[in-house]
Amino acid sequence: MKKAVLVLAVLVFVVSLSAQVRTGTIYGRIADKAGNPLPGVTVTLSGLQIASLTTVSNGSGIFRFPAIYPGRDYSVKAELVNF
């Protein structure tokens, strides 16, 4: 009985640890030199420990990459055809 309680306690502890993973959001606003927002810009986030992620800026020029693990090795590239 004590063994079963110990195993159950360890399992509960392990499950609660997985909920403690910290993530962040990388976001920004893309604008031209005059400060006008640029919608439809393809934004690519890449890093050494993640696969490349791609999103497109919205009508206000805002892009967002949610739930990104903390790190320093990220790069962001923005591309817009004919610009």
PDB file of N, CA and C in Angstrom:
ATOM      1  N   MET A   1       0.825  -1.195   0.000  1.00  0.00           N
ATOM      2  CA  MET A   1       0.000   0.000   0.000  1.00  0.00           C
ATOM      3  C   MET A   1       0.872   1.263   0.000  1.00  0.00           C
ATOM      4  N   LYS A   2       1.913   1.240   0.830  1.00  0.00           N
ATOM      5  CA  LYS A   2       2.802   2.407   0.885  1.00  0.00           C
ATOM      6  C   LYS A   2       3.499   2.630  -0.456  1.00  0.00           C
ATOM      7  N   LYS A   3       3.817   1.525  -1.120  1.00  0.00           N
ATOM      8  CA  LYS A   3       4.482   1.623  -2.416  1.00  0.00           C
ATOM      9  C   LYS A   3       3.556   2.278  -3.452  1.00  0.00           C
ATOM     10  N   ALA A   4       2.291   1.913  -3.444  1.00  0.00           N
ATOM     11  CA  ALA A   4       1.325   2.477  -4.382  1.00  0.00           C
ATOM     12  C   ALA A   4       1.131   3.970  -4.129  1.00  0.00           C
ATOM     13  N   VAL A   5       1.093   4.385  -2.875  1.00  0.00           N
ATOM     14  CA  VAL A   5       0.941   5.796  -2.533  1.00  0.00           C
ATOM     15  C   VAL A   5       2.172   6.573  -2.979  1.00  0.00           C
ATOM     16  N   LEU A   6       3.352   5.988  -2.787  1.00  0.00           N
ATOM     17  CA  LEU A   6       4.583   6.639  -3.210  1.00  0.00           C
ATOM     18  C   LEU A   6       4.627   6.807  -4.734  1.00  0.00           C
ATOM     19  N   VAL A   7       4.249   5.770  -5.462  1.00  0.00           N
ATOM     20  CA  VAL A   7       4.231   5.846  -6.923  1.00  0.00           C
ATOM     21  C   VAL A   7       3.226   6.901  -7.383  1.00  0.00           C
ATOM     22  N   LEU A   8       2.065   6.943  -6.777  1.00  0.00           N
ATOM     23  CA  LEU A   8       1.056   7.942  -7.124  1.00  0.00           C
ATOM     24  C   LEU A   8       1.556   9.359  -6.840  1.00  0.00           C
ATOM     25  N   ALA A   9       2.231   9.549  -5.718  1.00  0.00           N
ATOM     26  CA  ALA A   9       2.766  10.865  -5.368  1.00  0.00           C
ATOM     27  C   ALA A   9       3.828  11.309  -6.377  1.00  0.00           C
ATOM     28  N   VAL A  10       4.681  10.392  -6.786  1.00  0.00           N
ATOM     29  CA  VAL A  10       5.720  10.715  -7.770  1.00  0.00           C
ATOM     30  C   VAL A  10       5.087  11.075  -9.114  1.00  0.00           C
ATOM     31  N   LEU A  11       4.066  10.339  -9.536  1.00  0.00           N
ATOM     32  CA  LEU A  11       3.396  10.640 -10.797  1.00  0.00           C
ATOM     33  C   LEU A  11       2.730  12.010 -10.772  1.00  0.00           C
ATOM     34  N   VAL A  12       2.091  12.359  -9.675  1.00  0.00           N
ATOM     35  CA  VAL A  12       1.463  13.669  -9.550  1.00  0.00           C
ATOM     36  C   VAL A  12       2.529  14.758  -9.616  1.00  0.00           C
ATOM     37  N   PHE A  13       3.662  14.546  -8.990  1.00  0.00           N
ATOM     38  CA  PHE A  13       4.742  15.523  -8.998  1.00  0.00           C
ATOM     39  C   PHE A  13       5.304  15.712 -10.409  1.00  0.00           C
ATOM     40  N   VAL A  14       5.503  14.624 -11.123  1.00  0.00           N
ATOM     41  CA  VAL A  14       6.053  14.688 -12.477  1.00  0.00           C
ATOM     42  C   VAL A  14       5.090  15.413 -13.414  1.00  0.00           C
ATOM     43  N   VAL A  15       3.804  15.140 -13.314  1.00  0.00           N
ATOM     44  CA  VAL A  15       2.818  15.804 -14.164  1.00  0.00           C
ATOM     45  C   VAL A  15       2.785  17.296 -13.876  1.00  0.00           C
ATOM     46  N   SER A  16       2.898  17.679 -12.615  1.00  0.00           N
ATOM     47  CA  SER A  16       2.872  19.107 -12.283  1.00  0.00           C
ATOM     48  C   SER A  16       4.132  19.817 -12.775  1.00  0.00           C
ATOM     49  N   LEU A  17       5.250  19.123 -12.866  1.00  0.00           N
ATOM     50  CA  LEU A  17       6.471  19.732 -13.399  1.00  0.00           C
ATOM     51  C   LEU A  17       6.338  20.087 -14.871  1.00  0.00           C
ATOM     52  N   SER A  18       5.632  19.265 -15.630  1.00  0.00           N
ATOM     53  CA  SER A  18       5.490  19.551 -17.051  1.00  0.00           C
ATOM     54  C   SER A  18       4.666  20.812 -17.295  1.00  0.00           C
ATOM     55  N   ALA A  19       3.845  21.194 -16.359  1.00  0.00           N
ATOM     56  CA  ALA A  19       3.047  22.414 -16.496  1.00  0.00           C
ATOM     57  C   ALA A  19       3.866  23.660 -16.190  1.00  0.00           C
ATOM     58  N   GLN A  20       5.086  23.510 -15.738  1.00  0.00           N
ATOM     59  CA  GLN A  20       5.918  24.639 -15.346  1.00  0.00           C
ATOM     60  C   GLN A  20       6.853  25.117 -16.451  1.00  0.00           C
ATOM     61  N   VAL A  21       6.704  24.598 -17.661  1.00  0.00           N
ATOM     62  CA  VAL A  21       7.554  25.009 -18.766  1.00  0.00           C
ATOM     63  C   VAL A  21       7.232  26.455 -19.110  1.00  0.00           C
ATOM     64  N   ARG A  22       8.247  27.286 -19.139  1.00  0.00           N
ATOM     65  CA  ARG A  22       8.052  28.708 -19.433  1.00  0.00           C
ATOM     66  C   ARG A  22       8.259  28.967 -20.912  1.00  0.00           C
ATOM     67  N   THR A  23       7.370  29.757 -21.463  1.00  0.00           N
ATOM     68  CA  THR A  23       7.486  30.172 -22.851  1.00  0.00           C
ATOM     69  C   THR A  23       7.208  31.669 -22.931  1.00  0.00           C
ATOM     70  N   GLY A  24       7.514  32.234 -24.055  1.00  0.00           N
ATOM     71  CA  GLY A  24       7.265  33.653 -24.265  1.00  0.00           C
ATOM     72  C   GLY A  24       6.706  33.883 -25.663  1.00  0.00           C
ATOM     73  N   THR A  25       6.473  35.124 -25.974  1.00  0.00           N
ATOM     74  CA  THR A  25       5.932  35.502 -27.272  1.00  0.00           C
ATOM     75  C   THR A  25       6.870  36.499 -27.935  1.00  0.00           C
ATOM     76  N   ILE A  26       7.147  36.272 -29.190  1.00  0.00           N
ATOM     77  CA  ILE A  26       7.900  37.240 -29.987  1.00  0.00           C
ATOM     78  C   ILE A  26       6.890  37.905 -30.908  1.00  0.00           C
ATOM     79  N   TYR A  27       6.813  39.218 -30.819  1.00  0.00           N
ATOM     80  CA  TYR A  27       5.863  39.938 -31.649  1.00  0.00           C
ATOM     81  C   TYR A  27       6.443  41.283 -32.042  1.00  0.00           C
ATOM     82  N   GLY A  28       5.827  41.911 -33.028  1.00  0.00           N
ATOM     83  CA  GLY A  28       6.306  43.210 -33.471  1.00  0.00           C
ATOM     84  C   GLY A  28       5.364  43.813 -34.489  1.00  0.00           C
ATOM     85  N   ARG A  29       5.707  44.996 -34.925  1.00  0.00           N
ATOM     86  CA  ARG A  29       4.915  45.722 -35.916  1.00  0.00           C
ATOM     87  C   ARG A  29       5.842  46.117 -37.058  1.00  0.00           C
ATOM     88  N   ILE A  30       5.412  45.840 -38.275  1.00  0.00           N
ATOM     89  CA  ILE A  30       6.208  46.167 -39.446  1.00  0.00           C
ATOM     90  C   ILE A  30       5.607  47.401 -40.111  1.00  0.00           C
ATOM     91  N   ALA A  31       6.462  48.387 -40.358  1.00  0.00           N
ATOM     92  CA  ALA A  31       6.017  49.636 -40.976  1.00  0.00           C
ATOM     93  C   ALA A  31       7.044  50.098 -41.994  1.00  0.00           C
ATOM     94  N   ASP A  32       6.599  50.957 -42.920  1.00  0.00           N
ATOM     95  CA  ASP A  32       7.535  51.533 -43.886  1.00  0.00           C
ATOM     96  C   ASP A  32       8.248  52.728 -43.245  1.00  0.00           C
ATOM     97  N   LYS A  33       9.087  53.398 -44.015  1.00  0.00           N
ATOM     98  CA  LYS A  33       9.866  54.514 -43.467  1.00  0.00           C
ATOM     99  C   LYS A  33       9.000  55.660 -42.972  1.00  0.00           C
ATOM    100  N   ALA A  34       7.799  55.797 -43.518  1.00  0.00           N
ATOM    101  CA  ALA A  34       6.883  56.862 -43.101  1.00  0.00           C
ATOM    102  C   ALA A  34       6.062  56.464 -41.880  1.00  0.00           C
ATOM    103  N   GLY A  35       6.220  55.220 -41.423  1.00  0.00           N
ATOM    104  CA  GLY A  35       5.483  54.750 -40.256  1.00  0.00           C
ATOM    105  C   GLY A  35       4.156  54.095 -40.572  1.00  0.00           C
ATOM    106  N   ASN A  36       3.842  53.921 -41.845  1.00  0.00           N
ATOM    107  CA  ASN A  36       2.600  53.260 -42.248  1.00  0.00           C
ATOM    108  C   ASN A  36       2.732  51.750 -42.083  1.00  0.00           C
ATOM    109  N   PRO A  37       1.726  51.087 -41.513  1.00  0.00           N
ATOM    110  CA  PRO A  37       1.822  49.631 -41.323  1.00  0.00           C
ATOM    111  C   PRO A  37       1.861  48.890 -42.646  1.00  0.00           C
ATOM    112  N   LEU A  38       2.570  47.782 -42.665  1.00  0.00           N
ATOM    113  CA  LEU A  38       2.683  46.946 -43.868  1.00  0.00           C
ATOM    114  C   LEU A  38       1.997  45.605 -43.627  1.00  0.00           C
ATOM    115  N   PRO A  39       0.777  45.439 -44.129  1.00  0.00           N
ATOM    116  CA  PRO A  39       0.106  44.138 -43.998  1.00  0.00           C
ATOM    117  C   PRO A  39       0.625  43.151 -45.040  1.00  0.00           C
ATOM    118  N   GLY A  40       0.486  41.869 -44.755  1.00  0.00           N
ATOM    119  CA  GLY A  40       0.862  40.834 -45.718  1.00  0.00           C
ATOM    120  C   GLY A  40       2.332  40.532 -45.803  1.00  0.00           C
ATOM    121  N   VAL A  41       3.119  40.996 -44.848  1.00  0.00           N
ATOM    122  CA  VAL A  41       4.551  40.711 -44.838  1.00  0.00           C
ATOM    123  C   VAL A  41       4.759  39.304 -44.289  1.00  0.00           C
ATOM    124  N   THR A  42       5.534  38.493 -44.986  1.00  0.00           N
ATOM    125  CA  THR A  42       5.877  37.156 -44.504  1.00  0.00           C
ATOM    126  C   THR A  42       7.032  37.280 -43.528  1.00  0.00           C
ATOM    127  N   VAL A  43       6.806  36.830 -42.298  1.00  0.00           N
ATOM    128  CA  VAL A  43       7.815  36.928 -41.249  1.00  0.00           C
ATOM    129  C   VAL A  43       8.226  35.511 -40.858  1.00  0.00           C
ATOM    130  N   THR A  44       9.519  35.253 -40.861  1.00  0.00           N
ATOM    131  CA  THR A  44      10.050  33.934 -40.537  1.00  0.00           C
ATOM    132  C   THR A  44      10.931  34.026 -39.301  1.00  0.00           C
ATOM    133  N   LEU A  45      10.663  33.164 -38.340  1.00  0.00           N
ATOM    134  CA  LEU A  45      11.461  33.061 -37.120  1.00  0.00           C
ATOM    135  C   LEU A  45      12.264  31.776 -37.205  1.00  0.00           C
ATOM    136  N   SER A  46      13.575  31.865 -37.020  1.00  0.00           N
ATOM    137  CA  SER A  46      14.411  30.668 -37.044  1.00  0.00           C
ATOM    138  C   SER A  46      15.397  30.729 -35.883  1.00  0.00           C
ATOM    139  N   GLY A  47      15.873  29.565 -35.519  1.00  0.00           N
ATOM    140  CA  GLY A  47      16.824  29.458 -34.429  1.00  0.00           C
ATOM    141  C   GLY A  47      17.548  28.135 -34.491  1.00  0.00           C
ATOM    142  N   LEU A  48      18.557  28.003 -33.649  1.00  0.00           N
ATOM    143  CA  LEU A  48      19.365  26.784 -33.662  1.00  0.00           C
ATOM    144  C   LEU A  48      18.611  25.575 -33.129  1.00  0.00           C
ATOM    145  N   GLN A  49      17.653  25.797 -32.228  1.00  0.00           N
ATOM    146  CA  GLN A  49      16.990  24.668 -31.576  1.00  0.00           C
ATOM    147  C   GLN A  49      15.527  24.514 -31.958  1.00  0.00           C
ATOM    148  N   ILE A  50      15.054  25.274 -32.965  1.00  0.00           N
ATOM    149  CA  ILE A  50      13.666  25.142 -33.412  1.00  0.00           C
ATOM    150  C   ILE A  50      13.624  25.062 -34.930  1.00  0.00           C
ATOM    151  N   ALA A  51      12.547  24.498 -35.434  1.00  0.00           N
ATOM    152  CA  ALA A  51      12.311  24.543 -36.874  1.00  0.00           C
ATOM    153  C   ALA A  51      11.827  25.942 -37.220  1.00  0.00           C
ATOM    154  N   SER A  52      12.040  26.372 -38.422  1.00  0.00           N
ATOM    155  CA  SER A  52      11.600  27.706 -38.837  1.00  0.00           C
ATOM    156  C   SER A  52      10.081  27.805 -38.743  1.00  0.00           C
ATOM    157  N   LEU A  53       9.612  28.943 -38.221  1.00  0.00           N
ATOM    158  CA  LEU A  53       8.187  29.230 -38.111  1.00  0.00           C
ATOM    159  C   LEU A  53       7.887  30.427 -38.988  1.00  0.00           C
ATOM    160  N   THR A  54       6.736  30.421 -39.647  1.00  0.00           N
ATOM    161  CA  THR A  54       6.370  31.513 -40.544  1.00  0.00           C
ATOM    162  C   THR A  54       4.975  32.011 -40.206  1.00  0.00           C
ATOM    163  N   THR A  55       4.803  33.320 -40.265  1.00  0.00           N
ATOM    164  CA  THR A  55       3.500  33.950 -40.093  1.00  0.00           C
ATOM    165  C   THR A  55       3.415  35.133 -41.038  1.00  0.00           C
ATOM    166  N   VAL A  56       2.246  35.733 -41.141  1.00  0.00           N
ATOM    167  CA  VAL A  56       2.040  36.884 -42.019  1.00  0.00           C
ATOM    168  C   VAL A  56       1.490  38.029 -41.170  1.00  0.00           C
ATOM    169  N   SER A  57       2.011  39.238 -41.384  1.00  0.00           N
ATOM    170  CA  SER A  57       1.540  40.386 -40.607  1.00  0.00           C
ATOM    171  C   SER A  57       0.094  40.717 -40.971  1.00  0.00           C
ATOM    172  N   ASN A  58      -0.655  41.191 -39.968  1.00  0.00           N
ATOM    173  CA  ASN A  58      -2.070  41.503 -40.189  1.00  0.00           C
ATOM    174  C   ASN A  58      -2.236  42.896 -40.787  1.00  0.00           C
ATOM    175  N   GLY A  59      -3.462  43.380 -40.861  1.00  0.00           N
ATOM    176  CA  GLY A  59      -3.751  44.670 -41.461  1.00  0.00           C
ATOM    177  C   GLY A  59      -3.086  45.845 -40.773  1.00  0.00           C
ATOM    178  N   SER A  60      -2.710  45.670 -39.504  1.00  0.00           N
ATOM    179  CA  SER A  60      -2.011  46.724 -38.757  1.00  0.00           C
ATOM    180  C   SER A  60      -0.503  46.547 -38.801  1.00  0.00           C
ATOM    181  N   GLY A  61      -0.029  45.550 -39.563  1.00  0.00           N
ATOM    182  CA  GLY A  61       1.403  45.285 -39.666  1.00  0.00           C
ATOM    183  C   GLY A  61       1.967  44.489 -38.509  1.00  0.00           C
ATOM    184  N   ILE A  62       1.094  43.903 -37.693  1.00  0.00           N
ATOM    185  CA  ILE A  62       1.551  43.186 -36.492  1.00  0.00           C
ATOM    186  C   ILE A  62       1.707  41.698 -36.792  1.00  0.00           C
ATOM    187  N   PHE A  63       2.810  41.132 -36.307  1.00  0.00           N
ATOM    188  CA  PHE A  63       3.048  39.694 -36.394  1.00  0.00           C
ATOM    189  C   PHE A  63       3.275  39.159 -34.991  1.00  0.00           C
ATOM    190  N   ARG A  64       3.098  37.845 -34.829  1.00  0.00           N
ATOM    191  CA  ARG A  64       3.227  37.250 -33.496  1.00  0.00           C
ATOM    192  C   ARG A  64       3.610  35.780 -33.605  1.00  0.00           C
ATOM    193  N   PHE A  65       4.561  35.386 -32.758  1.00  0.00           N
ATOM    194  CA  PHE A  65       4.952  33.988 -32.600  1.00  0.00           C
ATOM    195  C   PHE A  65       4.734  33.622 -31.123  1.00  0.00           C
ATOM    196  N   PRO A  66       3.620  32.965 -30.785  1.00  0.00           N
ATOM    197  CA  PRO A  66       3.347  32.624 -29.384  1.00  0.00           C
ATOM    198  C   PRO A  66       4.051  31.335 -28.953  1.00  0.00           C
ATOM    199  N   ALA A  67       4.196  31.168 -27.658  1.00  0.00           N
ATOM    200  CA  ALA A  67       4.716  29.942 -27.035  1.00  0.00           C
ATOM    201  C   ALA A  67       6.107  29.562 -27.544  1.00  0.00           C
ATOM    202  N   ILE A  68       7.022  30.508 -27.513  1.00  0.00           N
ATOM    203  CA  ILE A  68       8.409  30.281 -27.923  1.00  0.00           C
ATOM    204  C   ILE A  68       9.254  30.079 -26.671  1.00  0.00           C
ATOM    205  N   TYR A  69      10.112  29.087 -26.695  1.00  0.00           N
ATOM    206  CA  TYR A  69      10.995  28.837 -25.560  1.00  0.00           C
ATOM    207  C   TYR A  69      12.052  29.934 -25.457  1.00  0.00           C
ATOM    208  N   PRO A  70      12.426  30.309 -24.259  1.00  0.00           N
ATOM    209  CA  PRO A  70      13.446  31.364 -24.086  1.00  0.00           C
ATOM    210  C   PRO A  70      14.764  30.972 -24.754  1.00  0.00           C
ATOM    211  N   GLY A  71      15.436  31.942 -25.308  1.00  0.00           N
ATOM    212  CA  GLY A  71      16.719  31.704 -25.950  1.00  0.00           C
ATOM    213  C   GLY A  71      17.265  32.984 -26.533  1.00  0.00           C
ATOM    214  N   ARG A  72      18.498  32.929 -26.979  1.00  0.00           N
ATOM    215  CA  ARG A  72      19.161  34.097 -27.558  1.00  0.00           C
ATOM    216  C   ARG A  72      19.515  33.894 -29.017  1.00  0.00           C
ATOM    217  N   ASP A  73      19.253  32.743 -29.540  1.00  0.00           N
ATOM    218  CA  ASP A  73      19.730  32.403 -30.880  1.00  0.00           C
ATOM    219  C   ASP A  73      18.640  32.507 -31.943  1.00  0.00           C
ATOM    220  N   TYR A  74      17.668  33.376 -31.772  1.00  0.00           N
ATOM    221  CA  TYR A  74      16.603  33.533 -32.754  1.00  0.00           C
ATOM    222  C   TYR A  74      16.947  34.629 -33.755  1.00  0.00           C
ATOM    223  N   SER A  75      16.471  34.441 -34.985  1.00  0.00           N
ATOM    224  CA  SER A  75      16.568  35.516 -35.972  1.00  0.00           C
ATOM    225  C   SER A  75      15.206  35.666 -36.628  1.00  0.00           C
ATOM    226  N   VAL A  76      14.882  36.906 -36.976  1.00  0.00           N
ATOM    227  CA  VAL A  76      13.604  37.220 -37.594  1.00  0.00           C
ATOM    228  C   VAL A  76      13.882  37.834 -38.964  1.00  0.00           C
ATOM    229  N   LYS A  77      13.189  37.309 -39.977  1.00  0.00           N
ATOM    230  CA  LYS A  77      13.348  37.821 -41.339  1.00  0.00           C
ATOM    231  C   LYS A  77      11.977  38.218 -41.866  1.00  0.00           C
ATOM    232  N   ALA A  78      11.867  39.398 -42.434  1.00  0.00           N
ATOM    233  CA  ALA A  78      10.607  39.889 -42.991  1.00  0.00           C
ATOM    234  C   ALA A  78      10.761  40.080 -44.497  1.00  0.00           C
ATOM    235  N   GLU A  79       9.779  39.598 -45.255  1.00  0.00           N
ATOM    236  CA  GLU A  79       9.824  39.700 -46.711  1.00  0.00           C
ATOM    237  C   GLU A  79       8.475  40.152 -47.244  1.00  0.00           C
ATOM    238  N   LEU A  80       8.505  41.083 -48.187  1.00  0.00           N
ATOM    239  CA  LEU A  80       7.294  41.543 -48.857  1.00  0.00           C
ATOM    240  C   LEU A  80       7.624  41.711 -50.340  1.00  0.00           C
ATOM    241  N   VAL A  81       6.862  41.049 -51.192  1.00  0.00           N
ATOM    242  CA  VAL A  81       7.103  41.096 -52.631  1.00  0.00           C
ATOM    243  C   VAL A  81       6.988  42.534 -53.133  1.00  0.00           C
ATOM    244  N   ASN A  82       7.913  42.936 -53.986  1.00  0.00           N
ATOM    245  CA  ASN A  82       7.960  44.269 -54.601  1.00  0.00           C
ATOM    246  C   ASN A  82       8.141  45.407 -53.586  1.00  0.00           C
ATOM    247  N   PHE A  83       8.800  45.123 -52.485  1.00  0.00           N
ATOM    248  CA  PHE A  83       9.036  46.187 -51.522  1.00  0.00           C
ATOM    249  C   PHE A  83      10.481  46.166 -51.096  1.00  0.00           C
TER     250      PHE A  83
END
